[in-house]
Amino acid sequence: MTTSRTPSPFAAGETSLIVKLPEAEPIVSPWRERFDPSAAYGVPAHVTILYPFLEHARIDARVVAELRGLFAGHASFEARFARCGRFPGILYLVPEPEARFVALTEAVAARWPEAPPYRGQFDEVIPHLTVADGEDLDAVEREVAARLPVVAHARSVSLEVFDGERWHPEGEFPLGGKLGQKPS
């Protein structure tokens, strides 16, 4: 299916850190393809850990090694999406537990304070999986909510880079330990 795109809200060289959630794709993909602008640029179903992260030109072997170590210090975990939430004009799925995603965001932001989440626009980090961006989201919410819950596994964090046309994975950083266990 070809989706018409508006001018990109992203700049070439921007990066982000996300937890990809393929288990949610069957439920959210039809709606994201129609109503989430990031999907048209190659972003899969995900919970954002940090956007924007460092400019791509700043990501060198040292940064990659630090990301690898930082994420290895956080255990992989299961996330359950059983309900929808709303921001103005945005429908999203609420992850439970939220705290595990917040901890990942806070760890990255503490290490790279020059890259605050969402450029520091918001006082609070609210983890979410965006389903649709627009108006009159009630029908979308009814359809999505009827298919919940979905359980997903956060096993790694992906570094994504925008090349001016699409987002592409640049690196994958496994979370430590077995699913649900703290690394030793």
mmCIF file of N, CA and C in Angstrom, residues 13-20 41-44 46 50-51 53-54 56 59 157-163 166-173:
data_model
loop_
_atom_site.group_PDB
_atom_site.id
_atom_site.type_symbol
_atom_site.label_atom_id
_atom_site.label_comp_id
_atom_site.label_asym_id
_atom_site.label_seq_id
_atom_site.Cartn_x
_atom_site.Cartn_y
_atom_site.Cartn_z
ATOM 1 N N GLY A 13 19.880 12.946 9.461
ATOM 2 C CA GLY A 13 20.898 12.863 10.489
ATOM 3 C C GLY A 13 20.354 12.756 11.899
ATOM 4 N N GLU A 14 19.023 12.908 12.047
ATOM 5 C CA GLU A 14 18.438 12.707 13.370
ATOM 6 C C GLU A 14 18.507 11.234 13.731
ATOM 7 N N THR A 15 18.610 10.971 15.023
ATOM 8 C CA THR A 15 18.597 9.595 15.492
ATOM 9 C C THR A 15 17.584 9.455 16.629
ATOM 10 N N SER A 16 17.203 8.220 16.874
ATOM 11 C CA SER A 16 16.321 7.925 18.000
ATOM 12 C C SER A 16 16.685 6.552 18.544
ATOM 13 N N LEU A 17 16.267 6.320 19.777
ATOM 14 C CA LEU A 17 16.427 5.021 20.424
ATOM 15 C C LEU A 17 15.026 4.512 20.727
ATOM 16 N N ILE A 18 14.700 3.326 20.214
ATOM 17 C CA ILE A 18 13.359 2.780 20.378
ATOM 18 C C ILE A 18 13.409 1.302 20.778
ATOM 19 N N VAL A 19 12.346 0.854 21.405
ATOM 20 C CA VAL A 19 12.137 -0.574 21.630
ATOM 21 C C VAL A 19 11.092 -1.000 20.611
ATOM 22 N N LYS A 20 11.514 -1.829 19.665
ATOM 23 C CA LYS A 20 10.592 -2.328 18.644
ATOM 24 C C LYS A 20 9.687 -3.392 19.268
ATOM 25 N N TYR A 41 7.482 6.726 7.235
ATOM 26 C CA TYR A 41 8.930 6.933 7.098
ATOM 27 C C TYR A 41 9.720 5.728 7.599
ATOM 28 N N GLY A 42 9.048 4.583 7.766
ATOM 29 C CA GLY A 42 9.742 3.347 8.084
ATOM 30 C C GLY A 42 9.865 3.006 9.554
ATOM 31 N N VAL A 43 9.171 3.721 10.423
ATOM 32 C CA VAL A 43 9.264 3.444 11.856
ATOM 33 C C VAL A 43 8.264 2.346 12.217
ATOM 34 N N PRO A 44 8.742 1.229 12.787
ATOM 35 C CA PRO A 44 7.835 0.149 13.167
ATOM 36 C C PRO A 44 7.103 0.475 14.473
ATOM 37 N N HIS A 46 6.535 0.693 18.165
ATOM 38 C CA HIS A 46 7.623 0.850 19.133
ATOM 39 C C HIS A 46 7.198 1.710 20.318
ATOM 40 N N LEU A 50 14.329 7.443 23.499
ATOM 41 C CA LEU A 50 14.802 8.827 23.437
ATOM 42 C C LEU A 50 14.765 9.327 21.996
ATOM 43 N N TYR A 51 14.042 10.418 21.816
ATOM 44 C CA TYR A 51 14.009 11.120 20.529
ATOM 45 C C TYR A 51 14.007 12.609 20.821
ATOM 46 N N PHE A 53 17.915 11.625 19.694
ATOM 47 C CA PHE A 53 19.161 11.295 20.377
ATOM 48 C C PHE A 53 20.233 12.189 19.753
ATOM 49 N N LEU A 54 21.468 11.771 19.750
ATOM 50 C CA LEU A 54 22.559 12.569 19.198
ATOM 51 C C LEU A 54 22.483 12.614 17.676
ATOM 52 N N HIS A 56 23.598 11.965 14.034
ATOM 53 C CA HIS A 56 24.280 10.782 13.523
ATOM 54 C C HIS A 56 25.796 10.970 13.435
ATOM 55 N N ILE A 59 27.765 9.974 16.543
ATOM 56 C CA ILE A 59 27.731 8.599 17.049
ATOM 57 C C ILE A 59 28.929 7.842 16.501
ATOM 58 N N VAL A 157 17.197 -2.423 22.502
ATOM 59 C CA VAL A 157 16.903 -1.052 22.092
ATOM 60 C C VAL A 157 17.585 -0.845 20.753
ATOM 61 N N SER A 158 16.854 -0.276 19.814
ATOM 62 C CA SER A 158 17.371 -0.054 18.467
ATOM 63 C C SER A 158 17.742 1.416 18.276
ATOM 64 N N LEU A 159 18.914 1.643 17.727
ATOM 65 C CA LEU A 159 19.328 2.980 17.312
ATOM 66 C C LEU A 159 18.858 3.150 15.879
ATOM 67 N N GLU A 160 18.013 4.157 15.649
ATOM 68 C CA GLU A 160 17.445 4.422 14.329
ATOM 69 C C GLU A 160 17.983 5.750 13.805
ATOM 70 N N VAL A 161 18.223 5.822 12.494
ATOM 71 C CA VAL A 161 18.770 7.032 11.864
ATOM 72 C C VAL A 161 17.866 7.438 10.699
ATOM 73 N N PHE A 162 17.569 8.734 10.607
ATOM 74 C CA PHE A 162 16.779 9.252 9.487
ATOM 75 C C PHE A 162 17.734 9.760 8.418
ATOM 76 N N ASP A 163 17.604 9.221 7.201
ATOM 77 C CA ASP A 163 18.529 9.576 6.112
ATOM 78 C C ASP A 163 17.996 10.692 5.207
ATOM 79 N N ARG A 166 13.889 8.039 4.931
ATOM 80 C CA ARG A 166 13.351 6.970 5.790
ATOM 81 C C ARG A 166 14.208 6.807 7.036
ATOM 82 N N TRP A 167 13.596 6.189 8.044
ATOM 83 C CA TRP A 167 14.331 5.772 9.234
ATOM 84 C C TRP A 167 14.896 4.382 8.986
ATOM 85 N N HIS A 168 16.136 4.154 9.418
ATOM 86 C CA HIS A 168 16.804 2.863 9.246
ATOM 87 C C HIS A 168 17.466 2.460 10.559
ATOM 88 N N PRO A 169 17.460 1.153 10.877
ATOM 89 C CA PRO A 169 18.187 0.700 12.064
ATOM 90 C C PRO A 169 19.692 0.828 11.832
ATOM 91 N N GLU A 170 20.382 1.354 12.819
ATOM 92 C CA GLU A 170 21.828 1.533 12.749
ATOM 93 C C GLU A 170 22.533 0.600 13.717
ATOM 94 N N GLY A 171 21.844 0.204 14.763
ATOM 95 C CA GLY A 171 22.440 -0.684 15.757
ATOM 96 C C GLY A 171 21.372 -1.225 16.676
ATOM 97 N N GLU A 172 21.647 -2.391 17.240
ATOM 98 C CA GLU A 172 20.713 -3.051 18.156
ATOM 99 C C GLU A 172 21.488 -3.348 19.436
ATOM 100 N N PHE A 173 20.923 -2.953 20.583
ATOM 101 C CA PHE A 173 21.597 -3.093 21.864
ATOM 102 C C PHE A 173 20.758 -3.978 22.777
#
